[in-house]
Coordinates of C-alpha atoms in Angstrom, one line a residue:
M1 CA -45.5 5.7 14.1
R2 CA -46.6 1.9 13.7
W3 CA -46.8 2.9 10.0
I4 CA -43.2 2.6 9.8
S5 CA -43.3 -1.0 10.3
Q6 CA -46.4 -1.6 8.2
P7 CA -46.8 -2.5 4.7
G8 CA -47.5 0.4 2.3
W9 CA -45.8 2.9 0.2
K10 CA -45.4 5.3 3.3
G11 CA -42.8 2.6 4.8
N12 CA -41.3 2.1 1.4
L13 CA -40.8 5.7 1.3
L14 CA -39.3 6.2 4.2
A15 CA -36.9 2.9 3.4
L16 CA -35.7 4.9 0.4
F17 CA -34.7 7.8 2.5
A18 CA -33.2 5.9 5.5
G19 CA -30.8 4.6 2.8
A20 CA -30.3 7.9 1.2
L21 CA -28.9 8.8 5.1
T22 CA -25.9 6.4 4.5
P23 CA -23.8 8.4 2.3
L24 CA -24.0 11.2 4.5
A25 CA -22.6 9.1 7.3
L26 CA -19.5 9.0 4.9
A27 CA -17.1 10.9 3.4
P28 CA -17.0 13.7 3.0
F29 CA -20.1 14.6 5.0
T30 CA -19.0 12.1 8.0
I31 CA -22.0 12.6 10.2
W32 CA -21.7 9.4 11.8
P33 CA -24.7 8.9 14.1
L34 CA -26.7 8.9 10.7
A35 CA -25.4 5.3 10.1
L36 CA -27.1 4.3 13.4
L37 CA -30.3 6.3 12.3
S38 CA -30.3 4.9 8.8
V39 CA -29.9 1.0 9.6
G40 CA -32.2 1.6 12.9
L41 CA -35.0 3.1 10.3
F42 CA -34.2 -0.1 8.1
Y43 CA -34.7 -2.7 10.7
L44 CA -37.6 -1.1 12.1
G45 CA -39.2 -1.0 8.9
L46 CA -39.0 -4.8 8.4
K47 CA -40.6 -5.7 11.8
G48 CA -44.3 -6.0 10.4
L49 CA -43.7 -7.3 6.8
G50 CA -44.0 -11.0 5.6
A51 CA -41.3 -11.9 3.3
W52 CA -42.3 -10.3 -0.3
R53 CA -42.8 -6.9 1.1
A54 CA -39.9 -7.2 3.5
L55 CA -38.2 -7.8 -0.2
L56 CA -39.7 -5.0 -1.5
R57 CA -38.5 -2.5 1.2
G58 CA -35.1 -3.8 1.4
W59 CA -34.6 -2.8 -2.3
C60 CA -36.1 0.5 -1.3
Y61 CA -33.3 0.7 1.3
G62 CA -30.6 -0.2 -0.9
F63 CA -31.7 1.8 -3.9
G64 CA -32.0 5.0 -1.6
A65 CA -28.2 4.5 -0.4
F66 CA -26.8 3.8 -4.1
L67 CA -28.6 6.4 -5.7
A68 CA -27.5 9.0 -3.1
G69 CA -24.1 7.7 -2.6
T70 CA -22.7 6.6 -6.2
S71 CA -24.2 9.4 -8.0
W72 CA -20.6 9.7 -9.6
I73 CA -21.7 7.0 -12.2
Y74 CA -23.3 9.5 -14.0
V75 CA -20.3 11.5 -14.5
S76 CA -18.3 8.8 -15.7
I77 CA -21.2 7.4 -18.1
H78 CA -22.2 10.9 -19.4
T79 CA -19.3 13.0 -19.0
Y80 CA -16.4 10.4 -19.9
G81 CA -18.4 7.5 -21.6
A82 CA -20.4 10.2 -24.2
A83 CA -23.2 8.6 -23.6
P84 CA -26.6 11.3 -24.1
V85 CA -28.5 12.6 -20.7
P86 CA -31.4 10.1 -20.9
L87 CA -29.2 7.1 -21.6
A88 CA -26.8 7.9 -18.8
L89 CA -29.8 8.3 -16.2
F90 CA -31.2 5.1 -17.3
L91 CA -27.8 3.3 -17.2
T92 CA -27.4 5.0 -13.5
V93 CA -30.6 4.3 -12.3
G94 CA -30.4 0.5 -13.6
F95 CA -27.3 0.2 -11.8
C96 CA -28.5 1.5 -8.5
A97 CA -31.7 -0.6 -9.0
G98 CA -29.7 -3.8 -9.8
I99 CA -27.4 -3.5 -6.7
A100 CA -30.5 -2.9 -4.4
L101 CA -31.1 -6.6 -5.0
F102 CA -28.3 -7.2 -2.4
F103 CA -30.4 -5.6 0.2
A104 CA -33.7 -6.9 -0.9
L105 CA -32.8 -10.6 -0.8
P106 CA -31.3 -10.3 3.1
A107 CA -34.7 -8.6 3.9
G108 CA -36.9 -11.3 2.5
L109 CA -34.8 -14.0 4.1
W110 CA -35.1 -11.9 7.4
A111 CA -39.0 -11.6 7.5
L112 CA -39.2 -15.3 6.1
C113 CA -37.1 -17.2 8.5
L114 CA -34.8 -15.0 10.8
R115 CA -37.0 -12.4 12.5
R116 CA -38.1 -13.2 16.2
N117 CA -39.7 -9.7 17.2
Q118 CA -40.4 -11.4 20.9
A119 CA -37.2 -11.8 21.7
P120 CA -35.5 -8.3 21.4
L121 CA -31.9 -8.9 22.1
G122 CA -31.4 -12.4 20.0
D123 CA -33.4 -10.5 17.3
A124 CA -30.6 -7.6 17.3
L125 CA -27.9 -10.2 17.5
T126 CA -29.4 -12.1 14.5
F127 CA -29.5 -8.9 12.5
A128 CA -25.8 -7.7 13.2
G129 CA -24.9 -11.3 11.8
L130 CA -27.3 -10.8 8.5
W131 CA -25.8 -7.4 8.2
F132 CA -22.2 -8.5 8.3
A133 CA -23.5 -11.4 5.8
L134 CA -25.2 -8.8 3.4
E135 CA -21.9 -6.6 3.5
L136 CA -19.8 -9.4 2.8
F137 CA -21.6 -10.9 0.0
R138 CA -22.2 -7.8 -2.2
S139 CA -18.1 -7.3 -1.7
W140 CA -18.1 -10.7 -3.4
A141 CA -20.7 -11.4 -5.9
L142 CA -20.4 -10.5 -9.4
T143 CA -16.7 -9.3 -8.6
G144 CA -17.9 -7.3 -6.1
F145 CA -19.1 -3.9 -5.1
P146 CA -17.9 -3.0 -1.4
W147 CA -18.7 0.6 -1.6
L148 CA -20.8 2.3 1.2
L149 CA -20.0 -0.2 4.0
L150 CA -21.5 0.8 7.0
G151 CA -18.1 1.0 8.8
Y152 CA -16.5 3.5 7.2
S153 CA -18.6 5.9 8.8
Q154 CA -16.4 5.4 12.0
L155 CA -12.8 6.3 10.4
S156 CA -12.6 9.1 13.1
G157 CA -15.7 7.8 15.3
P158 CA -15.8 6.1 18.8
L159 CA -15.5 2.7 16.8
Q160 CA -12.4 3.4 15.0
G161 CA -10.5 0.9 17.2
L162 CA -12.2 -1.9 16.3
A163 CA -10.6 -1.8 12.7
P164 CA -7.3 -3.3 13.4
L165 CA -9.2 -6.0 15.4
G166 CA -11.8 -6.7 12.9
G167 CA -11.7 -4.9 10.0
V168 CA -14.6 -2.5 8.6
W169 CA -16.7 -5.7 8.9
L170 CA -16.8 -5.8 12.7
I171 CA -17.5 -1.9 13.0
S172 CA -20.5 -2.4 10.5
A173 CA -21.8 -5.3 12.6
A174 CA -21.3 -3.2 15.6
L175 CA -23.4 -0.5 14.3
A176 CA -26.2 -2.7 13.1
F177 CA -26.3 -4.4 16.7
T178 CA -26.5 -1.1 18.2
A179 CA -29.1 0.3 16.0
A180 CA -31.2 -2.9 16.6
L181 CA -30.9 -2.7 20.1
L182 CA -31.9 1.0 20.5
V183 CA -35.2 0.3 18.5
N184 CA -36.0 -2.6 20.8
A185 CA -35.1 -0.4 23.7
P186 CA -38.7 -0.1 24.5
R187 CA -39.5 -3.8 24.7
L188 CA -36.3 -4.2 26.9
I189 CA -37.2 -2.2 29.6
M190 CA -40.0 -4.7 30.7
R191 CA -37.1 -7.2 30.9
P192 CA -34.5 -6.5 33.5
L193 CA -32.2 -9.5 32.7
A194 CA -32.4 -9.2 29.2
L195 CA -31.8 -5.5 29.7
V196 CA -28.8 -5.9 31.5
A197 CA -27.5 -8.6 29.2
S198 CA -28.2 -6.1 26.1
L199 CA -26.5 -3.2 28.1
V200 CA -23.2 -5.3 28.6
L201 CA -23.2 -6.5 24.9
V202 CA -23.9 -3.1 23.1
A203 CA -21.2 -1.5 25.6
L204 CA -18.6 -4.0 24.6
P205 CA -17.9 -2.6 21.1
W206 CA -18.1 0.8 22.1
V207 CA -15.7 0.4 25.0
A208 CA -13.2 -1.7 22.9
G209 CA -13.2 0.8 20.5
D210 CA -12.3 3.4 22.8
V211 CA -9.7 1.3 24.8
F212 CA -7.8 0.3 21.5
K213 CA -8.0 3.9 19.6
G214 CA -4.6 4.7 19.0
Q215 CA -3.2 1.1 20.0
V216 CA 0.0 0.5 18.3
W217 CA 0.1 -2.9 16.5
T218 CA 2.9 -2.8 14.5
Q219 CA 6.6 -1.1 14.4
P220 CA 9.1 0.3 12.3
A221 CA 11.0 -2.1 9.8
G222 CA 13.3 0.9 9.2
A223 CA 14.4 4.6 8.6
P224 CA 11.5 6.7 7.2
L225 CA 11.5 6.9 3.1
K226 CA 11.2 10.4 1.6
V227 CA 8.3 10.1 -1.0
A228 CA 7.3 12.1 -3.9
G229 CA 3.9 11.4 -5.6
V230 CA 3.5 13.6 -9.1
Q231 CA -0.1 14.3 -9.7
G232 CA -0.1 15.0 -13.7
N233 CA -3.7 16.2 -13.9
I234 CA -4.0 15.3 -17.5
A235 CA -7.2 15.7 -18.7
Q236 CA -9.4 12.2 -19.5
E237 CA -9.9 13.2 -23.1
L238 CA -6.0 13.9 -23.6
K239 CA -4.7 10.7 -21.6
W240 CA -4.8 8.1 -24.2
N241 CA -4.7 10.4 -27.3
P242 CA -1.2 9.5 -29.0
D243 CA -0.6 13.1 -30.0
H244 CA -0.1 14.2 -26.3
A245 CA 1.6 11.3 -25.1
R246 CA 5.0 13.0 -25.5
A247 CA 3.6 16.0 -23.3
T248 CA 2.4 13.7 -20.7
L249 CA 5.7 11.9 -20.7
A250 CA 7.7 15.1 -20.4
L251 CA 5.6 16.3 -17.6
Y252 CA 6.4 13.0 -15.6
R253 CA 9.9 13.4 -16.6
D254 CA 10.5 17.0 -15.5
R255 CA 8.7 16.5 -12.3
T256 CA 10.7 13.8 -11.3
A257 CA 14.0 15.4 -12.1
E258 CA 13.2 17.9 -9.5
Q259 CA 12.9 15.2 -6.7
T260 CA 16.6 14.9 -6.1
D261 CA 16.1 13.5 -2.5
A262 CA 13.4 11.1 -2.8
D263 CA 13.8 7.4 -1.6
L264 CA 10.5 6.4 -3.6
V265 CA 8.7 8.4 -6.6
V266 CA 5.3 7.4 -7.6
W267 CA 3.5 8.3 -10.8
P268 CA -0.5 7.7 -11.0
E269 CA -2.3 4.6 -12.4
N270 CA -1.5 4.4 -16.3
A271 CA 0.5 7.6 -16.2
I272 CA 2.5 6.2 -18.9
P273 CA -0.2 5.8 -21.4
V274 CA 1.5 3.6 -23.5
L275 CA 2.3 -0.1 -23.8
R276 CA 5.4 -0.8 -21.6
E277 CA 7.2 -2.5 -24.6
Y278 CA 7.2 0.8 -26.4
V279 CA 8.6 2.9 -23.6
S280 CA 11.1 0.4 -22.4
D281 CA 14.1 2.9 -22.8
F282 CA 12.4 5.8 -21.5
L283 CA 11.2 4.0 -18.3
A284 CA 15.1 2.3 -17.9
A285 CA 16.4 6.1 -18.1
E286 CA 14.2 7.3 -15.5
G287 CA 14.9 4.5 -13.4
A288 CA 18.4 5.3 -14.0
Q289 CA 17.8 9.2 -12.9
V290 CA 16.3 8.1 -9.6
A291 CA 18.7 5.4 -8.9
A292 CA 21.6 8.0 -8.8
H293 CA 20.4 9.4 -5.7
G294 CA 19.6 5.9 -4.0
G295 CA 15.6 6.2 -4.9
A296 CA 13.0 3.9 -6.7
L297 CA 10.0 4.9 -9.1
V298 CA 7.1 3.2 -9.0
T299 CA 4.5 3.9 -12.0
G300 CA 1.4 2.7 -13.5
L301 CA 1.2 1.7 -17.3
P302 CA -0.5 -0.7 -19.6
A303 CA 1.6 -3.8 -20.2
R304 CA 1.1 -6.5 -23.0
E305 CA 1.8 -10.4 -23.1
R306 CA 1.5 -13.0 -25.7
D307 CA 0.5 -16.5 -25.3
A308 CA 1.7 -19.5 -26.9
D309 CA -0.6 -19.1 -29.5
G310 CA 0.6 -15.5 -30.1
D311 CA -2.4 -13.6 -29.0
S312 CA -2.0 -10.8 -27.3
R313 CA -3.3 -10.2 -23.6
Y314 CA -3.6 -6.5 -22.0
F315 CA -2.8 -5.8 -18.4
N316 CA -3.5 -2.8 -16.5
S317 CA -0.2 -3.0 -14.5
I318 CA 2.4 -1.1 -12.0
T319 CA 6.2 -1.6 -12.1
A320 CA 9.2 -0.8 -10.0
V321 CA 12.2 0.7 -11.6
G322 CA 15.6 2.2 -10.2
N323 CA 16.4 1.2 -6.5
G324 CA 13.1 -1.4 -6.8
S325 CA 12.0 -4.0 -8.8
G326 CA 8.5 -6.0 -9.6
T327 CA 5.5 -5.8 -11.8
Y328 CA 1.9 -6.2 -10.7
Y329 CA -0.9 -7.0 -12.8
K330 CA -4.4 -5.6 -11.4
Q331 CA -6.7 -8.5 -10.8
K332 CA -10.0 -6.5 -9.8
L333 CA -10.9 -5.0 -13.0
V334 CA -13.4 -2.3 -13.3
P335 CA -16.4 -3.7 -15.3
F336 CA -17.0 -1.3 -18.5
G337 CA -14.0 0.9 -17.9
E338 CA -11.5 -1.9 -17.9
Y339 CA -13.3 -4.8 -19.6
V340 CA -16.5 -5.0 -20.9
P341 CA -19.0 -7.9 -20.2
L342 CA -20.9 -9.5 -22.8
Q343 CA -18.6 -7.7 -25.2
E344 CA -19.5 -9.5 -28.2
Y345 CA -23.0 -7.9 -28.2
L346 CA -22.1 -4.8 -26.4
R347 CA -19.2 -3.3 -28.5
G348 CA -20.0 -0.6 -30.6
L349 CA -23.6 0.2 -29.3
I350 CA -22.5 3.4 -27.4
G351 CA -19.2 4.9 -26.7
F352 CA -19.3 4.0 -23.4
F353 CA -18.9 0.5 -24.6
D354 CA -15.9 1.3 -26.4
L355 CA -13.6 3.2 -24.1
P356 CA -10.0 3.5 -24.4
M357 CA -8.1 0.8 -22.8
S358 CA -11.1 -1.5 -22.0
D359 CA -10.0 -4.7 -23.2
F360 CA -7.7 -5.6 -19.9
V361 CA -7.5 -9.0 -18.6
R362 CA -7.3 -9.9 -15.0
G363 CA -3.6 -10.3 -13.5
P364 CA -2.8 -14.1 -11.6
E365 CA -4.1 -14.4 -8.2
Q366 CA -0.6 -15.2 -6.5
Q367 CA 1.7 -12.2 -7.1
E368 CA 4.6 -10.9 -4.9
P369 CA 4.9 -7.3 -3.4
L370 CA 7.1 -4.9 -4.9
L371 CA 10.4 -4.3 -3.8
V372 CA 11.7 -0.8 -2.8
K373 CA 15.1 -0.1 -1.4
G374 CA 14.8 -3.6 0.0
Y375 CA 11.5 -3.0 1.6
R376 CA 8.3 -5.2 0.8
V377 CA 5.8 -2.8 -0.9
A378 CA 1.7 -3.9 -1.4
P379 CA 0.7 -2.5 -4.8
Y380 CA -3.0 -1.8 -5.5
I381 CA -4.6 -0.3 -8.9
C382 CA -7.9 1.9 -8.6
Y383 CA -10.6 0.6 -6.6
E384 CA -8.7 -2.6 -5.6
V385 CA -8.0 -0.8 -2.3
V386 CA -11.7 -0.9 -1.6
Y387 CA -11.9 -4.7 -1.1
P388 CA -10.8 -5.2 2.5
E389 CA -9.8 -8.9 2.1
F390 CA -8.0 -8.6 -0.9
V391 CA -6.1 -5.8 0.5
A392 CA -5.2 -7.8 3.7
S393 CA -3.9 -10.5 1.9
M394 CA -0.9 -8.9 0.4
A395 CA -0.5 -6.3 3.1
A396 CA 0.4 -9.2 5.6
R397 CA 3.2 -9.9 3.5
S398 CA 4.2 -6.4 3.4
Q399 CA 5.6 -3.4 5.1
L400 CA 4.2 -0.4 3.3
L401 CA 0.7 0.0 1.3
L402 CA 0.8 1.6 -1.9
T403 CA -2.3 2.4 -4.3
I404 CA -2.2 4.5 -7.8
S405 CA -5.6 5.6 -9.2
N406 CA -7.1 7.6 -11.8
D407 CA -10.2 9.2 -10.4
T408 CA -10.6 11.6 -13.4
W409 CA -13.8 9.0 -13.9
F410 CA -15.6 10.9 -10.9
G411 CA -15.6 14.3 -11.8
K412 CA -15.7 16.6 -9.0
S413 CA -18.2 14.5 -7.4
I414 CA -18.3 13.0 -3.8
G415 CA -16.6 9.7 -5.4
P416 CA -12.5 10.9 -4.7
Q417 CA -13.6 11.9 -1.2
Q418 CA -15.1 8.3 -0.9
H419 CA -12.3 6.4 -2.4
L420 CA -9.7 8.2 -0.3
Q421 CA -11.7 7.3 3.1
M422 CA -11.7 3.3 1.9
A423 CA -7.9 3.7 1.6
Q424 CA -7.5 5.4 4.8
M425 CA -9.5 2.1 6.6
R426 CA -7.0 0.0 4.5
A427 CA -4.3 1.7 6.5
L428 CA -6.0 1.6 10.0
E429 CA -7.1 -2.1 9.4
S430 CA -3.2 -3.1 8.7
G431 CA -1.4 -0.7 10.6
R432 CA 0.8 0.4 7.9
W433 CA 1.6 3.7 6.2
L434 CA -0.4 3.9 2.7
V435 CA 1.1 6.1 -0.2
R436 CA -1.7 7.4 -2.5
V437 CA -1.2 8.8 -5.8
T438 CA -3.7 9.7 -8.5
N439 CA -3.8 11.4 -11.8
D440 CA -6.1 14.8 -10.5
G441 CA -6.8 14.0 -6.9
I442 CA -6.9 12.8 -4.1
T443 CA -3.2 12.4 -3.6
A444 CA -2.3 11.9 0.1
L445 CA 0.1 10.3 2.5
V446 CA -1.8 7.9 5.2
D447 CA -0.4 7.1 8.4
P448 CA -1.1 3.5 10.3
F449 CA -4.0 5.1 12.3
G450 CA -5.8 6.1 9.2
R451 CA -5.0 9.8 9.4
I452 CA -3.8 12.0 6.6
S453 CA -0.5 13.2 7.2
R454 CA -0.2 15.2 3.8
Q455 CA -2.2 15.6 0.8
I456 CA -2.4 17.9 -2.0
P457 CA -5.1 20.0 -3.8
A458 CA -6.9 18.1 -6.5
F459 CA -7.4 18.9 -10.1
Q460 CA -4.1 20.5 -10.3
V461 CA -0.4 19.6 -11.3
G462 CA 1.5 18.9 -8.3
V463 CA 3.8 16.8 -6.3
L464 CA 3.1 15.5 -2.9
Q465 CA 6.2 15.4 -0.7
G466 CA 6.5 13.9 2.9
S467 CA 8.0 10.9 4.4
V468 CA 6.4 7.2 5.5
V469 CA 7.7 4.5 7.7
P470 CA 7.6 0.7 6.8
M471 CA 6.2 -1.1 9.4
D472 CA 6.4 -4.9 10.5
G473 CA 4.2 -6.7 12.5
L474 CA 0.4 -8.0 12.2
T475 CA -2.7 -6.2 13.3
P476 CA -5.1 -8.9 14.8
Y477 CA -7.4 -8.3 11.6
L478 CA -4.1 -9.1 9.2
H479 CA -3.8 -12.1 11.4
Y480 CA -6.9 -13.8 11.6
R481 CA -8.8 -11.7 9.1
L482 CA -12.7 -11.8 9.1
W483 CA -12.9 -15.4 10.2
P484 CA -13.6 -15.0 13.7
L485 CA -16.4 -12.7 13.0
A486 CA -17.9 -15.0 10.2
I487 CA -17.8 -17.9 12.3
F488 CA -19.6 -15.9 15.3
S489 CA -22.3 -14.6 12.5
A490 CA -22.7 -18.0 11.1
L491 CA -23.4 -19.6 14.3
V492 CA -25.7 -16.5 15.6
L493 CA -27.6 -16.9 12.2
L494 CA -27.7 -20.6 12.7
W495 CA -29.1 -20.1 16.3
G496 CA -31.8 -17.7 15.4
L497 CA -32.9 -19.8 12.3
L498 CA -33.2 -22.7 14.8
L499 CA -35.4 -20.9 17.3
R500 CA -37.5 -19.0 14.8
R501 CA -38.5 -22.5 13.4
Q502 CA -39.4 -23.1 17.1
D503 CA -41.1 -20.2 17.7
R504 CA -43.1 -20.2 14.1
P505 CA -46.7 -20.6 15.5
E506 CA -46.3 -17.6 17.5
E507 CA -44.4 -15.2 15.3
A508 CA -45.9 -12.9 12.8
P509 CA -45.6 -9.9 11.4
L510 CA -46.4 -7.1 13.9
V511 CA -49.3 -5.5 11.3
V512 CA -50.4 -7.5 8.1
T513 CA -53.6 -5.9 7.1
Q514 CA -54.5 -2.7 6.0
R515 CA -57.9 -1.0 5.4

């Protein structure tokens, strides 16, 4: 089995396979032990490589993970972007190849200046710190793409209780540390002191995960709210068709009229496919209707503002009317779906670069929560909910989380289940109820423990009915955010770097030649 750590195509192919195991640990498969196997094989495969070969192996791992885990990108480009099959395949593979670089660079750095094969415990700690840095970096760089974070595998696993303590970040780091120590177990057996220390350290997150599982960090801020989430199931090809706009508005109007006892009615992202200024009367009438029985309506719709020069700026927005108030402009925009990078060069080349409403601008950073019946509601549009730190910022100032989306772009792939799982983790991290309403699914209510309380079938018109409870108080993660883990990881990485410099004369890959 030494070939796993050696240079060569076999090790690279195994890294590709190991990366492809990652999505199987996540929704909808949720075989969480595969997360340990995946990262363990990745760690083992880097042990005998120089920096350049480690960089290639890291790329293979990342490419396998995203090719297997984000296949829905092909659906978005081909089915809804009208790109021919060869072009859609090329763009999908190109995207995965680019994202894989986020794994390649840390792998190269690991082999160049951090790896210490002769120190199994310290090496595992440093690797866990690097893994945290890797996930954090790819959640931020180039607007970020925090998909397939390892910690999501534990939403219903043994480490679930760590989420309110340090977020998905802490869970990911714990999994990386555990996997690395399991790989190093044969070396630790011969070192009694290191073995005892390793057993204590590796047991800490697993014991803490069990102890804090089910821990109540927040408390009710008031009586439960009755929620009605309207899932319109509008076909994407009709969504922005002006001739279908009246039918769309009528569907949401009629379904809402039936919800006479709802405190909060929610429509999905851009449920109103018309600029707000053109439907102000309709929106006011709907607000008055739900307010007549004490309720509020929250809906997504595009909005336009003009600057001092008279130029128009378009926003993807969410607004509350009736017994509610406030408007939020989306900040985390989807490249090519909501804006086109380098649009002066790409517009007009293919239909995918000219999608309807793909000229949005980013909303301001400092925005207030919505108010619904006197409660503060943190709004998130589409994949904003997959950014842990972004969500935590407003969640700490709110009593209820609400996310609206149009997951039609995923088609019938694994994308909607992955998206829902990440939203569930945000509820668990913050100790708050989460309302999720989408165009065609998955529309659900999630409790403060990340469990689905209610959901309705996808790909059909329906109304989700249930109750949520606004919550006060902060989990440790909302209070301290990722800073304790970031500081600890930085110190561990610095420690590993300094020790590696001292050990450099004797540090070498396990195997560096092939015959």
